CSV table of C-alpha atoms in Angstrom, one decimal:
chain,number,residue,atom,x,y,z
A,96,MET,CA,0.0,18.2,-21.7
A,97,LYS,CA,-3.6,17.1,-22.5
A,98,GLN,CA,-3.7,17.3,-26.3
A,99,ASN,CA,-7.5,16.9,-26.7
A,100,LEU,CA,-8.2,20.4,-25.3
A,101,LYS,CA,-10.5,22.8,-27.2
A,102,ILE,CA,-8.6,26.0,-27.7
A,103,LEU,CA,-9.8,29.5,-28.9
A,104,VAL,CA,-7.2,31.8,-30.5
A,105,VAL,CA,-8.2,35.5,-30.5
A,106,ASP,CA,-6.2,38.0,-32.5
A,107,ASP,CA,-7.3,40.7,-35.0
A,108,PHE,CA,-4.3,39.8,-37.3
A,109,SER,CA,-5.0,36.7,-39.3
A,110,THR,CA,-1.3,36.1,-39.7
A,111,MET,CA,-0.8,35.9,-36.0
A,112,ARG,CA,-3.8,33.6,-35.5
A,113,ARG,CA,-2.4,31.3,-38.1
A,114,ILE,CA,1.1,31.3,-36.5
A,115,VAL,CA,-0.3,30.6,-33.0
A,116,LYS,CA,-2.5,27.9,-34.5
A,117,ASN,CA,0.5,26.3,-36.3
A,118,LEU,CA,2.5,26.3,-33.1
A,119,LEU,CA,-0.3,24.7,-31.2
A,120,ASN,CA,-0.6,22.1,-34.0
A,121,GLU,CA,3.1,21.3,-33.6
A,122,LEU,CA,2.6,20.9,-29.9
A,123,GLY,CA,-0.1,18.3,-30.7
A,124,PHE,CA,-3.3,20.3,-30.3
A,125,SER,CA,-5.7,20.0,-33.1
A,126,ASP,CA,-9.1,21.3,-31.8
A,127,ILE,CA,-8.4,25.0,-32.4
A,128,SER,CA,-10.9,27.8,-33.3
A,129,GLU,CA,-10.3,31.4,-34.2
A,130,ALA,CA,-11.9,34.8,-33.4
A,131,ASP,CA,-10.8,38.2,-34.5
A,132,ASP,CA,-11.7,40.1,-31.3
A,133,GLY,CA,-13.3,39.8,-27.9
A,134,LYS,CA,-16.7,40.6,-29.2
A,135,THR,CA,-16.6,37.6,-31.5
A,136,ALA,CA,-14.8,35.4,-29.0
A,137,LEU,CA,-17.2,35.9,-26.0
A,138,PRO,CA,-20.3,34.2,-27.6
A,139,MET,CA,-18.1,31.4,-29.0
A,140,LEU,CA,-16.8,30.8,-25.4
A,141,GLN,CA,-20.3,31.0,-23.9
A,142,ASN,CA,-21.6,28.4,-26.4
A,143,GLY,CA,-18.6,26.3,-27.1
A,144,ASN,CA,-17.1,24.3,-24.1
A,145,PHE,CA,-13.6,25.7,-24.7
A,146,ASP,CA,-10.8,24.6,-22.3
A,147,PHE,CA,-8.2,27.3,-23.1
A,148,VAL,CA,-8.0,30.8,-24.5
A,149,VAL,CA,-5.0,32.4,-26.2
A,150,THR,CA,-5.7,36.1,-26.8
A,151,ASP,CA,-4.1,39.3,-28.0
A,152,TRP,CA,-4.7,42.5,-26.1
A,153,ASN,CA,-5.0,45.4,-28.6
A,154,MET,CA,-8.0,44.6,-30.8
A,155,PRO,CA,-10.8,46.7,-32.2
A,156,GLY,CA,-14.3,46.0,-30.9
A,157,MET,CA,-13.4,44.3,-27.6
A,158,PRO,CA,-9.8,44.3,-26.5
A,159,GLY,CA,-8.2,41.2,-24.8
A,160,ILE,CA,-8.3,42.7,-21.3
A,161,GLU,CA,-12.0,43.3,-21.5
A,162,LEU,CA,-12.5,39.7,-22.8
A,163,LEU,CA,-10.5,38.5,-19.8
A,164,ARG,CA,-12.7,40.4,-17.4
A,165,HIS,CA,-15.8,39.0,-19.0
A,166,ILE,CA,-14.5,35.5,-18.8
A,167,ARG,CA,-13.5,35.9,-15.1
A,168,ALA,CA,-17.0,37.5,-14.3
A,169,ASP,CA,-18.9,34.7,-16.0
A,170,GLU,CA,-19.8,31.8,-13.6
A,171,ARG,CA,-19.4,29.2,-16.3
A,172,LEU,CA,-16.2,30.5,-17.9
A,173,LYS,CA,-14.3,31.9,-15.0
A,174,THR,CA,-12.0,28.9,-14.5
A,175,ILE,CA,-10.8,28.8,-18.2
A,176,PRO,CA,-7.0,29.5,-18.4
A,177,VAL,CA,-6.4,32.6,-20.4
A,178,LEU,CA,-2.9,33.2,-22.0
A,179,MET,CA,-2.3,36.7,-23.3
A,180,VAL,CA,0.1,36.9,-26.2
A,181,THR,CA,0.6,40.6,-27.0
A,182,ALA,CA,3.0,43.4,-28.1
A,183,GLU,CA,1.9,45.5,-25.1
A,184,ALA,CA,5.1,45.5,-22.9
A,185,GLN,CA,4.2,48.2,-20.4
A,186,ARG,CA,4.7,47.1,-16.8
A,187,GLU,CA,1.4,48.7,-15.8
A,188,GLN,CA,-0.4,46.6,-18.5
A,189,ILE,CA,1.1,43.4,-17.3
A,190,ILE,CA,0.0,44.3,-13.7
A,191,GLU,CA,-3.5,45.2,-15.0
A,192,ALA,CA,-3.7,41.8,-16.7
A,193,ALA,CA,-2.4,40.0,-13.6
A,194,LYS,CA,-5.0,41.8,-11.5
A,195,ALA,CA,-7.8,40.8,-14.0
A,196,GLY,CA,-6.8,37.2,-13.5
A,197,VAL,CA,-4.6,36.4,-16.6
A,198,SER,CA,-3.0,32.9,-16.4
A,199,GLY,CA,0.1,33.7,-18.5
A,200,TYR,CA,1.5,36.7,-20.4
A,201,ILE,CA,3.7,36.4,-23.5
A,202,VAL,CA,5.3,39.6,-25.0
A,203,LYS,CA,5.6,39.6,-28.8
A,204,PRO,CA,7.8,38.8,-30.6
A,205,PHE,CA,8.0,35.4,-29.0
A,206,THR,CA,9.2,31.9,-29.9
A,207,GLY,CA,7.5,28.5,-30.1
A,208,GLN,CA,9.6,27.4,-27.1
A,209,THR,CA,8.2,30.3,-25.0
A,210,LEU,CA,4.6,29.3,-25.9
A,211,LYS,CA,5.3,25.7,-25.0
A,212,GLU,CA,6.9,26.6,-21.7
A,213,LYS,CA,4.0,28.9,-20.7
A,214,LEU,CA,1.4,26.3,-21.7
A,215,GLU,CA,3.2,23.7,-19.6
A,216,LYS,CA,3.4,26.0,-16.6
A,217,ILE,CA,-0.3,26.9,-16.8
A,218,PHE,CA,-1.4,23.3,-17.0
A,219,GLU,CA,0.9,22.4,-14.1
A,220,ARG,CA,-0.6,25.1,-12.0
A,221,TYR,CA,-4.2,24.1,-12.9
A,222,ALA,CA,-3.4,20.5,-12.2
A,223,GLN,CA,-2.1,21.4,-8.7
A,224,ALA,CA,-5.2,23.5,-8.0
A,225,ALA,CA,-7.6,20.7,-9.2
B,77,MET,CA,2.7,82.6,-38.0
B,78,ASP,CA,6.0,83.8,-36.5
B,79,ASP,CA,4.6,87.3,-35.7
B,80,VAL,CA,2.0,85.9,-33.3
B,81,LYS,CA,3.4,86.3,-29.8
B,82,PRO,CA,1.8,85.1,-26.6
B,83,SER,CA,0.7,87.9,-24.2
B,84,VAL,CA,2.9,88.5,-21.1
B,85,LEU,CA,2.8,91.3,-18.6
B,86,LYS,CA,5.5,93.9,-18.8
B,87,PRO,CA,7.8,94.3,-15.7
B,88,GLU,CA,6.3,97.7,-14.8
B,89,ALA,CA,2.7,96.4,-15.1
B,90,GLU,CA,3.6,93.4,-13.0
B,91,GLN,CA,5.1,95.6,-10.3
B,92,ALA,CA,2.0,97.7,-10.3
B,93,ALA,CA,-0.2,94.6,-10.0
B,94,ARG,CA,1.9,93.4,-7.1
B,95,ALA,CA,1.6,96.7,-5.3
B,96,GLU,CA,-2.2,96.7,-5.8
B,97,LEU,CA,-2.5,93.2,-4.5
B,98,LEU,CA,-0.4,94.0,-1.4
B,99,GLY,CA,-2.6,97.0,-0.7
B,100,ARG,CA,-5.7,94.9,-0.9
B,101,LEU,CA,-4.2,92.2,1.4
B,102,LYS,CA,-3.3,94.9,3.9
B,103,ASP,CA,-6.9,96.2,3.9
B,104,MET,CA,-8.1,92.7,4.5
B,105,THR,CA,-5.7,92.1,7.4
B,106,LEU,CA,-6.8,95.4,8.9
B,107,ALA,CA,-10.5,94.4,8.6
B,108,LEU,CA,-9.8,91.1,10.3
B,109,GLU,CA,-7.8,92.8,13.1
B,110,GLN,CA,-10.7,95.2,13.7
B,111,GLY,CA,-13.2,92.3,13.7
B,112,ASP,CA,-15.0,93.7,10.6
B,113,ASP,CA,-16.0,90.4,9.1
B,114,ALA,CA,-18.4,91.9,6.6
B,115,LEU,CA,-15.7,94.2,5.2
B,116,PHE,CA,-13.2,91.2,5.1
B,117,ALA,CA,-15.7,89.0,3.2
B,118,GLU,CA,-16.4,91.9,0.7
B,119,ARG,CA,-12.7,92.4,0.1
B,120,LEU,CA,-12.2,88.6,-0.3
B,121,GLN,CA,-15.0,88.5,-2.9
B,122,ASP,CA,-13.4,91.4,-4.8
B,123,LEU,CA,-10.1,89.5,-4.8
B,124,LEU,CA,-11.7,86.3,-6.2
B,125,ARG,CA,-13.6,88.3,-8.8
B,126,ARG,CA,-10.4,89.9,-9.9
B,127,ARG,CA,-8.8,86.5,-10.3
B,128,GLU,CA,-11.7,85.3,-12.4
B,129,ASP,CA,-11.5,88.4,-14.5
B,130,GLY,CA,-7.8,87.7,-15.1
B,131,PHE,CA,-8.7,84.2,-16.2
B,132,PHE,CA,-11.3,85.4,-18.6
B,133,THR,CA,-8.8,88.1,-19.9
B,134,ARG,CA,-6.3,85.4,-20.7
B,135,ILE,CA,-8.9,83.3,-22.4
B,136,ALA,CA,-9.9,86.3,-24.5
B,137,GLN,CA,-6.2,86.8,-25.3
B,138,LEU,CA,-5.8,83.2,-26.4
B,139,THR,CA,-8.8,83.5,-28.6
B,140,GLN,CA,-7.3,86.6,-30.1
B,141,ASP,CA,-4.0,84.7,-30.7
B,142,LEU,CA,-5.8,81.8,-32.3
B,143,ARG,CA,-7.7,84.3,-34.6
B,144,ALA,CA,-4.3,85.7,-35.6
B,145,VAL,CA,-3.0,82.1,-36.4
B,146,PHE,CA,-6.1,81.5,-38.6
B,147,ALA,CA,-5.5,84.9,-40.3
B,148,ALA,CA,-1.9,83.9,-40.9
B,149,MET,CA,-3.1,80.6,-42.5
B,150,GLU,CA,-5.3,82.5,-44.9
B,151,GLY,CA,-3.9,82.5,-48.4
B,152,ASP,CA,-1.3,79.8,-47.5
B,153,SER,CA,-2.1,77.1,-50.0
B,154,ARG,CA,0.3,74.6,-48.3
B,155,TRP,CA,-2.3,73.9,-45.7
B,156,ASN,CA,-4.9,72.9,-48.3
B,157,ALA,CA,-2.2,70.8,-50.1
B,158,LEU,CA,-1.3,69.1,-46.9
B,159,ALA,CA,-4.9,68.3,-46.1
B,160,SER,CA,-5.3,66.7,-49.6
B,161,GLU,CA,-2.1,64.7,-49.3
B,162,LEU,CA,-2.8,63.2,-45.9
B,163,PRO,CA,-5.5,60.8,-47.1
B,164,ASP,CA,-3.1,59.6,-49.8
B,165,ALA,CA,-0.4,58.9,-47.2
B,166,GLY,CA,-3.0,56.9,-45.1
B,167,ALA,CA,-4.1,54.9,-48.1
B,168,ARG,CA,-0.5,54.1,-49.1
B,169,LEU,CA,0.2,52.8,-45.6
B,170,ASP,CA,-3.1,50.7,-45.7
B,171,HIS,CA,-1.8,49.3,-49.0
B,172,VAL,CA,1.6,48.4,-47.4
B,173,LEU,CA,-0.3,46.7,-44.6
B,174,ARG,CA,-2.3,44.6,-47.1
B,175,LEU,CA,0.9,43.7,-49.1
B,176,THR,CA,2.7,42.5,-46.0
B,177,GLU,CA,-0.3,40.5,-44.9
B,178,GLN,CA,-0.6,38.9,-48.3
B,179,ALA,CA,3.2,38.1,-48.3
B,180,ALA,CA,3.0,36.6,-44.9
B,181,HIS,CA,0.0,34.4,-45.8
B,182,ARG,CA,1.7,33.3,-49.0
B,183,THR,CA,4.8,32.3,-47.0
B,184,LEU,CA,2.6,30.4,-44.6
B,185,ASP,CA,0.8,28.7,-47.5
B,186,LEU,CA,4.1,27.6,-48.9
B,187,VAL,CA,5.2,26.3,-45.5
B,188,ASP,CA,1.9,24.3,-45.2
B,189,GLU,CA,2.4,22.8,-48.7
B,190,SER,CA,6.0,22.0,-47.8
B,191,GLN,CA,4.8,20.1,-44.7
B,192,LEU,CA,3.1,17.6,-47.0
B,193,HIS,CA,6.5,17.0,-48.7
B,194,LEU,CA,8.1,16.6,-45.3
B,195,VAL,CA,5.6,13.9,-44.5
B,196,THR,CA,6.4,12.1,-47.8
B,197,LEU,CA,10.1,12.4,-47.0
B,198,GLY,CA,9.5,10.9,-43.5
B,199,SER,CA,7.7,7.9,-44.9
B,200,CYS,CA,10.4,7.4,-47.5
B,201,GLY,CA,12.9,7.3,-44.7
B,202,GLN,CA,10.9,4.6,-43.0
B,203,THR,CA,10.7,2.5,-46.2
B,204,ILE,CA,14.5,2.8,-46.7
B,205,ALA,CA,15.0,1.8,-43.0
B,206,SER,CA,12.9,-1.4,-43.3
B,207,THR,CA,14.4,-2.2,-46.8
B,208,ARG,CA,17.8,-1.9,-45.3
B,209,ALA,CA,16.9,-4.1,-42.4
B,210,ARG,CA,15.6,-6.8,-44.8
B,211,LEU,CA,18.7,-6.5,-46.9
B,212,THR,CA,20.9,-6.9,-43.9
B,213,MET,CA,19.1,-10.1,-43.0
B,214,ALA,CA,19.2,-11.4,-46.6
B,215,ALA,CA,22.9,-10.5,-47.0
B,216,GLY,CA,24.1,-13.4,-45.0
B,217,ALA,CA,27.7,-14.2,-45.9
B,218,SER,CA,27.6,-12.0,-49.1
B,219,PRO,CA,30.1,-9.1,-48.6
B,220,ALA,CA,28.6,-7.2,-51.7
B,221,LEU,CA,25.1,-7.2,-50.2
B,222,ALA,CA,26.4,-6.3,-46.8
B,223,GLN,CA,28.2,-3.3,-48.4
B,224,LEU,CA,24.9,-2.3,-50.1
B,225,ALA,CA,23.1,-2.4,-46.8
B,226,ALA,CA,25.8,-0.3,-45.2
B,227,ASP,CA,25.6,2.3,-48.0
B,228,LEU,CA,21.8,2.4,-47.6
B,229,GLN,CA,22.2,3.0,-43.9
B,230,GLY,CA,24.4,6.0,-44.6
B,231,ALA,CA,21.8,7.5,-46.9
B,232,GLU,CA,19.0,6.7,-44.4
B,233,GLN,CA,20.9,8.6,-41.6
B,234,ALA,CA,21.5,11.6,-43.9
B,235,LEU,CA,17.9,11.6,-44.9
B,236,SER,CA,16.7,11.5,-41.3
B,237,HIS,CA,19.1,14.3,-40.4
B,238,SER,CA,18.0,16.5,-43.3
B,239,HIS,CA,14.3,15.7,-42.6
B,240,GLY,CA,14.7,16.9,-39.0
B,241,GLN,CA,16.6,20.0,-40.1
B,242,LEU,CA,13.9,20.9,-42.7
B,243,ARG,CA,11.1,20.5,-40.2
B,244,GLY,CA,12.9,22.9,-37.8
B,245,LYS,CA,13.7,25.5,-40.6
B,246,PHE,CA,10.1,25.5,-41.9
B,247,SER,CA,8.8,26.0,-38.3
B,248,GLU,CA,11.2,29.0,-37.9
B,249,LEU,CA,10.1,30.3,-41.3
B,250,ALA,CA,6.5,30.3,-40.2
B,251,MET,CA,7.4,31.9,-36.9
B,252,ALA,CA,9.3,34.6,-38.7
B,253,GLN,CA,6.0,35.8,-40.2
B,254,GLU,CA,5.2,37.3,-36.8
B,255,TYR,CA,6.8,40.4,-38.2
B,256,GLN,CA,3.6,41.1,-40.1
B,257,ASP,CA,1.6,41.4,-36.9
B,258,LEU,CA,4.1,43.7,-35.2
B,259,SER,CA,4.8,45.9,-38.2
B,260,GLY,CA,1.1,45.9,-39.0
B,261,GLN,CA,0.2,47.2,-35.5
B,262,LEU,CA,2.8,49.9,-35.9
B,263,LEU,CA,1.5,50.8,-39.4
B,264,LYS,CA,-2.0,51.0,-38.0
B,265,ARG,CA,-0.9,53.4,-35.3
B,266,VAL,CA,0.9,55.7,-37.8
B,267,THR,CA,-2.2,55.6,-40.1
B,268,ASN,CA,-4.4,56.5,-37.1
B,269,VAL,CA,-2.1,59.5,-36.3
B,270,ILE,CA,-2.2,60.6,-40.0
B,271,ARG,CA,-6.1,60.3,-40.0
B,272,GLU,CA,-6.3,62.2,-36.7
B,273,VAL,CA,-4.1,65.0,-38.0
B,274,GLU,CA,-6.1,65.0,-41.2
B,275,ARG,CA,-9.4,65.3,-39.3
B,276,GLU,CA,-8.0,68.1,-37.1
B,277,LEU,CA,-6.7,70.0,-40.1
B,278,MET,CA,-9.9,69.6,-42.0
B,279,LYS,CA,-11.8,70.9,-39.0
B,280,LEU,CA,-9.4,73.9,-38.7
B,281,LEU,CA,-9.8,74.6,-42.4
B,282,SER,CA,-13.6,74.2,-42.4
B,283,GLN,CA,-13.8,76.5,-39.4
B,284,ARG,CA,-11.9,79.0,-41.3
B,285,SER,CA,-14.4,78.7,-44.1
B,286,GLY,CA,-17.3,78.8,-41.7
B,287,THR,CA,-18.6,75.2,-41.6
B,288,GLN,CA,-18.5,73.1,-38.5
B,289,GLU,CA,-17.5,69.4,-38.2
B,290,ARG,CA,-16.8,67.6,-34.9
B,291,PRO,CA,-14.0,65.1,-35.2
B,292,PRO,CA,-14.2,61.8,-33.2
B,293,VAL,CA,-12.0,61.5,-30.1
B,294,ALA,CA,-8.8,59.4,-30.8
B,295,ASP,CA,-8.1,56.3,-28.7
B,296,LYS,CA,-4.7,56.8,-27.1
B,297,GLY,CA,-4.9,54.0,-24.6
B,298,LEU,CA,-2.3,51.4,-25.4
B,299,GLU,CA,1.4,51.8,-26.2
B,300,GLY,CA,1.6,49.0,-28.8
B,301,PRO,CA,4.8,47.2,-29.9
B,302,VAL,CA,8.1,48.5,-28.4
B,303,VAL,CA,10.0,50.4,-31.1
B,304,PRO,CA,13.9,50.5,-30.7
B,305,GLY,CA,14.9,54.0,-29.8
B,306,LEU,CA,11.4,55.0,-28.8
B,307,GLU,CA,11.0,52.7,-25.7
B,308,LYS,CA,8.7,54.1,-23.0
B,309,ALA,CA,10.0,54.1,-19.4
B,310,GLY,CA,7.4,51.7,-18.2
B,311,ALA,CA,8.1,48.9,-20.7
B,312,VAL,CA,9.5,45.5,-19.6
B,313,SER,CA,12.9,44.6,-21.1
B,314,GLY,CA,11.8,41.2,-22.4
B,315,GLN,CA,9.9,38.0,-21.6
B,316,ASP,CA,11.9,37.2,-18.4
B,317,ASP,CA,11.1,40.7,-17.1
B,318,ALA,CA,7.4,40.1,-17.9
B,319,ASP,CA,7.5,36.7,-16.2
B,320,ALA,CA,9.1,38.2,-13.0
B,321,LEU,CA,6.5,40.9,-12.9
B,322,LEU,CA,3.6,38.5,-13.4
B,323,ALA,CA,5.0,36.1,-10.8
B,324,MET,CA,4.5,38.8,-8.2
B,325,PHE,CA,0.7,38.5,-8.7
B,326,MET,CA,0.3,34.7,-9.0
């Protein structure tokens, strides 16, 4: 995995942002920023040259699914991999996220191993597409 | 409130209504058979008007029933007590949310601080390893020094094993704080329900006293974390299930 990636972690719960950040640190990523919902995240993405987004779904302001749609609709952002890490386990929501172009979907509660596997899988897919 | 009963037609009245409807339909059939389109259209209009009248009669009955419910609430102080207790319940849950958040952050702080000690332990292990290597070289033919080097190697291995174990345990400890996000989301949902009930109740009570207040519409979009025993039919059974579903769209 390319460890010099610039990653944005979006979650309204500061505890979860910290946990995801710690896990990413353990996997060797150190350039990590945080946002507490899609509304805060979007301008950061538009101005920040981010390579990867890890986002929750259920957030006040702008939920993760809307952030994902904005990213996919933005010419400069649309290729950024977006990994959704959420407690939303409804099949229809996973399908909605897939249709909106999500790169990976992790259902909370999750383990560090799951996060590692999903990241590897996404990078693998993007490397093949490149 | 028990004495408020919904309005239903009695069997005799229902029978009479059916007979009347049948008569009207026969009239309409006859008009059609005789080619009297104007009469048929008029009868049809009558029928539709009657249906609308029935709808408005039911609305009127519902309004009457509601008035009866409000009347039954009059003088029952429990409603006012409930309305005043609900904000407290919401505030208490908010407090629980803050407490769990603080506890989770405190745990994560302690894990972060412990990481520094782990780094120190790691570098101590490296120092012991290099010292042992030098000692082994210097021991030469001295059995006493060779024994010291062997003892040191035992300690070095035990230190390395414990260091690895501690790293793993601290990582799990940090990961276990995930509960705060999940329980927090559930608490927020319950708090929202309480606030919604409170708003509706306040609205009801204020309408009774003659003042109007429009409550905001609650967001009921997402299901949130799966609660054991309260699983919805559409939820995936775990990460593997979610992966399989996602794979169908990739």
